[in-house]
Amino acid sequence: MRVITTIKEMQHTMLLAKKGGQSIGYVPTMGFLHEGHLSLMEKAREENDIVVISIFVNPLQFGPTEDLSSYPRDFERDKELALNQQVDYIFYPSVKEMYPHSSSVTVKVNERTDVLCGKSRPGHFDGVATVLTKLFQIVQPEKAYFGTKDAQQVAVVEGLVNDLHFPVEIIAVETVREEDGLAKSSRNVNLLPEEREQAPNLYQSLLRAKEMILNGERNPQKVVSFITEMITEKTDGKIDYIEIYSYPMLKELTELHGKFIIALAVKFSKARLIDNIILEIYEK
Ligand code: AMP
């Protein structure tokens, strides 16, 4: 496994690999790796000749009051985990390498950003789309792997590669969870002990909502109210949003039908957690 820190060397290495006929699978991350990230790498390993991951905490996708400075980092540990996963290259650029001067061009996402994390984190998805545009040019993968824990991100990235004609296939991978159901996240280490105990209620509330729907509930407002009550009662977290939209277009629904996402974001004292489930209901 090689660690590469410059764009020039990464691009050159990937060009040579492509000339040699090797397929490149790519997993972009912000590091502090956990089993969620590892599952993306495992899938990439199965499907490609070369597996590249990047570790880059992208300042462009953090708002001014968000947790950029407290975002957890441990490169030595990440390196070990990636090595065990048979990753071939880690692209590990500095902020200066990625953004040497003020940007003359950035990417603006026009659809699917007025809801969920796009609404509560203005500019976030522009930052994600801009850095991925750069990273895709640097790594030049055939396939790139993303987690459905960040389902809105998957939808936005699919829009990005379709609209701008990137020759990249986006592969979505299921959310990996702790035994108690909490979605694995680098931010979980920033939960206080009591918050960590409460946090599984996020997923539990989504499962209970799923049960309600499977038992016939079709009113999105009633489902949202149920989840709101459960999270308010069982956690000290502050609800950022609990919303239901069609997926992947993220349009409002008056009735639960077709493919849709139930997504939530809850702020604990030092960590904002997100989770979702995607369901498909087709009446006979
Ligand atoms: P991050 O380092 O948080 O930017 O995440 C990098 C990638 O890992 C993104 O595509 C995430 O959606 C994915 N990911 C994060 N957490 C999980 C998880 N619990 N299960 C599966 N994928 C995940």
Coordinates of C-alpha atoms and ligand atoms in Angstrom, one line a residue:
M1 CA 0.0 0.0 0.0
R2 CA 1.3 3.5 -0.9
V3 CA 0.4 6.8 0.6
I4 CA 0.4 9.6 -1.9
T5 CA 0.0 13.2 -0.8
T6 CA 0.4 15.2 -4.1
I7 CA -2.2 15.6 -6.9
K8 CA 0.5 15.3 -9.5
E9 CA 1.8 11.9 -8.3
M10 CA -1.7 10.5 -7.7
Q11 CA -2.9 11.5 -11.2
H12 CA 0.3 10.2 -12.8
T13 CA 0.1 6.9 -10.9
M14 CA -3.6 6.4 -11.9
L15 CA -2.9 7.2 -15.5
L16 CA -0.3 4.5 -15.6
A17 CA -2.6 2.0 -14.0
K18 CA -5.3 2.8 -16.5
K19 CA -2.9 2.5 -19.4
G20 CA -2.0 -0.9 -18.0
G21 CA -5.7 -1.8 -18.3
Q22 CA -6.4 -1.9 -14.6
S23 CA -9.8 -0.9 -13.2
I24 CA -9.9 1.6 -10.4
G25 CA -12.4 1.5 -7.5
Y26 CA -12.5 4.6 -5.3
V27 CA -13.7 5.3 -1.8
P28 CA -13.7 8.9 -0.7
T29 CA -13.6 9.4 3.0
M30 CA -12.8 12.0 5.7
G31 CA -10.9 9.4 7.7
F32 CA -11.2 8.2 11.3
L33 CA -12.2 5.0 9.6
H34 CA -14.8 2.6 11.0
E35 CA -16.6 -0.5 9.7
G36 CA -18.9 1.5 7.5
H37 CA -15.9 2.8 5.6
L38 CA -14.4 -0.7 5.6
S39 CA -17.5 -2.2 4.0
L40 CA -17.1 0.3 1.1
M41 CA -13.5 -0.8 0.7
E42 CA -14.4 -4.4 0.8
K43 CA -16.9 -4.0 -2.0
A44 CA -14.4 -2.0 -4.0
R45 CA -11.8 -4.7 -3.4
E46 CA -14.2 -7.3 -4.8
E47 CA -15.0 -5.4 -8.0
N48 CA -11.8 -3.7 -9.1
D49 CA -8.1 -4.3 -9.8
I50 CA -6.9 -1.3 -7.8
V51 CA -8.5 0.2 -4.7
V52 CA -7.9 3.8 -3.9
I53 CA -9.2 5.6 -0.8
S54 CA -8.8 9.3 0.0
I55 CA -8.7 10.8 3.4
F56 CA -9.4 14.4 3.3
V57 CA -11.5 16.5 5.8
N58 CA -12.8 19.0 3.2
P59 CA -13.2 22.4 4.8
L60 CA -15.4 23.5 1.9
Q61 CA -18.3 21.3 3.1
F62 CA -18.3 22.6 6.7
G63 CA -20.3 25.6 7.8
P64 CA -18.6 28.4 9.9
T65 CA -20.2 27.0 13.2
E66 CA -19.7 23.3 12.4
D67 CA -17.3 20.8 13.7
L68 CA -14.3 21.1 11.3
S69 CA -11.8 21.7 14.1
S70 CA -13.1 18.9 16.3
Y71 CA -13.6 16.4 13.5
P72 CA -11.8 13.3 14.7
R73 CA -8.5 12.3 13.0
D74 CA -6.0 9.5 13.4
F75 CA -4.0 8.9 10.2
E76 CA -1.8 6.1 11.7
R77 CA -4.8 4.1 12.7
D78 CA -6.5 4.7 9.4
K79 CA -3.4 3.4 7.6
E80 CA -3.5 0.1 9.5
L81 CA -7.2 -0.4 8.8
A82 CA -6.8 0.4 5.1
L83 CA -3.8 -2.0 4.9
N84 CA -5.9 -4.8 6.4
Q85 CA -8.5 -4.1 3.8
Q86 CA -6.0 -4.5 1.0
V87 CA -6.2 -1.0 -0.2
D88 CA -3.6 -0.2 -2.8
Y89 CA -3.3 3.6 -2.4
I90 CA -4.3 6.2 0.1
F91 CA -4.6 9.7 -1.3
Y92 CA -3.9 12.0 1.7
P93 CA -3.5 15.5 0.5
S94 CA -3.2 18.6 2.7
V95 CA -5.8 21.4 2.5
K96 CA -3.1 23.5 0.8
E97 CA -2.6 20.9 -1.8
M98 CA -6.3 20.7 -2.6
Y99 CA -7.0 24.4 -2.3
P100 CA -3.7 26.3 -3.0
H101 CA -5.5 29.6 -3.8
S102 CA -9.0 30.9 -3.7
S103 CA -11.1 28.9 -6.2
S104 CA -12.0 30.5 -9.5
V105 CA -14.5 27.7 -10.1
T106 CA -16.8 25.8 -7.7
V107 CA -19.7 23.5 -8.4
K108 CA -23.2 24.5 -7.4
V109 CA -25.8 21.9 -6.8
N110 CA -29.3 23.1 -7.9
E111 CA -31.6 20.3 -7.1
R112 CA -32.3 18.2 -3.9
T113 CA -30.5 20.7 -1.7
D114 CA -33.5 22.7 -0.3
V115 CA -34.3 19.8 2.1
L116 CA -32.7 17.6 4.8
C117 CA -29.0 18.3 5.3
G118 CA -29.0 20.7 2.3
K119 CA -31.4 23.0 4.2
S120 CA -29.8 22.8 7.6
R121 CA -26.2 23.0 6.2
P122 CA -26.3 25.7 3.5
G123 CA -23.4 25.3 1.0
H124 CA -22.6 21.8 2.3
F125 CA -23.4 19.9 -0.9
D126 CA -21.7 22.6 -3.1
G127 CA -18.6 21.8 -1.0
V128 CA -19.1 18.0 -1.4
A129 CA -19.7 18.3 -5.2
T130 CA -16.7 20.6 -5.7
V131 CA -14.3 18.4 -3.8
L132 CA -15.6 15.3 -5.5
T133 CA -15.2 16.9 -8.9
K134 CA -11.6 17.5 -8.1
L135 CA -11.1 14.1 -6.6
F136 CA -12.7 12.3 -9.5
Q137 CA -10.3 14.1 -11.9
I138 CA -7.4 13.1 -9.7
V139 CA -8.2 9.5 -9.1
Q140 CA -10.1 8.8 -12.4
P141 CA -12.1 5.8 -11.0
E142 CA -14.5 3.6 -13.0
K143 CA -16.5 3.0 -9.8
A144 CA -16.9 5.1 -6.7
Y145 CA -18.4 3.8 -3.5
F146 CA -20.7 5.8 -1.2
G147 CA -22.8 4.8 1.9
T148 CA -26.5 5.2 2.0
K149 CA -26.2 6.5 5.6
D150 CA -25.6 9.7 3.6
A151 CA -28.5 9.0 1.3
Q152 CA -28.9 12.6 0.2
Q153 CA -25.2 12.7 -0.7
V154 CA -25.7 9.6 -2.8
A155 CA -28.6 11.3 -4.7
V156 CA -26.6 14.5 -5.1
V157 CA -23.5 12.7 -6.4
E158 CA -25.6 10.7 -8.8
G159 CA -26.9 14.0 -10.1
L160 CA -23.4 15.4 -10.3
V161 CA -22.0 12.5 -12.4
N162 CA -25.0 12.3 -14.6
D163 CA -25.3 16.0 -15.3
L164 CA -21.6 16.6 -15.8
H165 CA -21.0 13.3 -17.7
F166 CA -18.3 11.9 -15.4
P167 CA -17.4 8.4 -16.6
V168 CA -17.9 7.1 -13.1
E169 CA -20.4 4.5 -11.8
I170 CA -21.7 5.4 -8.3
I171 CA -22.2 2.4 -6.1
A172 CA -24.4 2.8 -3.0
V173 CA -23.6 0.5 0.0
E174 CA -25.9 -0.3 3.0
T175 CA -25.4 1.4 6.3
V176 CA -23.3 -0.5 8.8
R177 CA -24.5 -0.3 12.3
E178 CA -23.4 -1.0 15.9
E179 CA -25.0 -4.0 17.6
D180 CA -27.6 -1.7 19.2
G181 CA -28.5 -0.3 15.8
L182 CA -26.7 3.0 16.0
A183 CA -25.3 3.9 12.5
K184 CA -21.5 3.8 12.6
S185 CA -20.1 7.3 12.3
S186 CA -16.7 8.9 12.9
R187 CA -18.7 11.5 15.0
N188 CA -20.0 8.9 17.5
V189 CA -16.7 9.3 19.5
N190 CA -17.9 12.9 20.3
L191 CA -21.0 11.7 22.1
L192 CA -21.1 11.9 25.9
P193 CA -21.6 8.5 27.6
E194 CA -25.3 9.2 28.3
E195 CA -25.8 10.4 24.8
R196 CA -24.2 7.3 23.4
E197 CA -26.8 5.3 25.4
Q198 CA -29.6 7.3 24.0
A199 CA -28.4 7.4 20.4
P200 CA -29.7 4.0 19.3
N201 CA -33.2 5.4 19.7
L202 CA -32.7 7.2 16.4
Y203 CA -32.7 4.0 14.4
Q204 CA -35.2 2.4 16.8
S205 CA -37.7 5.2 15.9
L206 CA -37.1 4.6 12.2
L207 CA -37.8 0.9 12.7
R208 CA -41.0 1.6 14.6
A209 CA -42.0 4.0 11.9
K210 CA -41.4 1.3 9.3
E211 CA -43.6 -1.0 11.3
M212 CA -46.4 1.6 11.4
I213 CA -46.2 2.0 7.6
L214 CA -46.1 -1.7 7.0
N215 CA -49.3 -1.9 9.2
G216 CA -51.0 0.5 6.9
E217 CA -50.1 4.1 7.9
R218 CA -49.8 6.3 4.8
N219 CA -49.8 9.8 6.3
P220 CA -46.3 11.2 6.3
Q221 CA -47.2 13.8 9.0
K222 CA -48.3 11.1 11.4
V223 CA -45.1 9.1 10.9
V224 CA -43.0 12.3 11.5
S225 CA -45.0 13.1 14.6
F226 CA -44.4 9.6 16.0
I227 CA -40.7 9.8 15.4
T228 CA -40.5 13.3 16.9
E229 CA -42.3 12.2 20.1
M230 CA -40.1 9.1 20.5
I231 CA -36.8 11.0 20.0
T232 CA -37.9 13.9 22.3
E233 CA -38.9 11.4 25.0
K234 CA -35.9 9.1 24.8
T235 CA -33.0 11.4 24.1
D236 CA -31.6 14.8 25.1
G237 CA -30.7 15.5 21.5
K238 CA -32.2 18.5 19.7
I239 CA -34.0 17.5 16.5
D240 CA -32.6 19.3 13.5
Y241 CA -35.0 17.6 11.1
I242 CA -37.3 14.6 10.7
E243 CA -38.6 14.5 7.1
I244 CA -40.0 12.1 4.5
Y245 CA -39.4 12.6 0.8
S246 CA -39.6 10.6 -2.4
Y247 CA -36.2 9.0 -3.2
P248 CA -33.9 9.8 -4.9
M249 CA -35.7 13.0 -6.2
L250 CA -36.4 14.2 -2.6
K251 CA -39.8 15.7 -3.5
E252 CA -42.6 16.2 -1.0
L253 CA -45.2 13.4 -0.5
T254 CA -48.8 13.8 0.6
E255 CA -49.2 10.1 0.9
L256 CA -46.6 7.4 1.4
H257 CA -46.3 5.6 -1.8
G258 CA -43.5 4.4 -4.2
K259 CA -39.8 4.7 -3.0
F260 CA -39.3 7.2 -0.2
I261 CA -36.8 8.1 2.5
I262 CA -37.4 8.8 6.1
A263 CA -34.5 10.8 7.3
L264 CA -33.5 12.5 10.5
A265 CA -30.7 14.6 12.0
V266 CA -30.3 15.1 15.7
K267 CA -27.8 17.4 17.5
F268 CA -26.2 16.1 20.6
S269 CA -23.9 18.3 22.6
K270 CA -20.8 17.7 20.4
A271 CA -22.1 15.6 17.6
R272 CA -24.8 15.9 15.0
L273 CA -26.0 12.5 14.0
I274 CA -28.0 11.5 10.9
D275 CA -29.7 8.3 9.9
N276 CA -32.4 7.2 7.5
I277 CA -34.3 4.3 6.0
I278 CA -35.5 3.9 2.5
L279 CA -38.8 2.1 1.9
E280 CA -40.8 1.0 -1.2
I281 CA -44.6 0.7 -1.0
Y282 CA -46.6 -0.2 -4.0
E283 CA -50.3 -0.8 -3.3
K284 CA -51.9 -3.6 -5.2
Ligands
AMP1 P1 -17.2 10.2 5.7 O1 -15.8 9.8 6.1 O2 -18.1 10.4 6.9 O3 -17.2 11.3 4.7 O4 -17.8 8.9 4.9 C1 -17.1 8.4 3.8 C2 -18.1 7.4 3.1 O5 -18.4 6.4 4.1 C3 -19.4 8.1 2.7 O6 -19.8 7.6 1.5 C4 -20.3 7.6 3.8 O7 -21.7 7.5 3.4 C5 -19.8 6.2 4.1 N1 -20.2 5.8 5.4 C6 -20.2 6.5 6.6 N2 -20.7 5.9 7.6 C7 -21.2 4.7 7.1 C8 -21.9 3.6 7.6 N3 -22.2 3.5 8.9 N4 -22.2 2.5 6.8 C9 -21.8 2.6 5.5 N5 -21.2 3.6 4.9 C10 -20.9 4.7 5.7

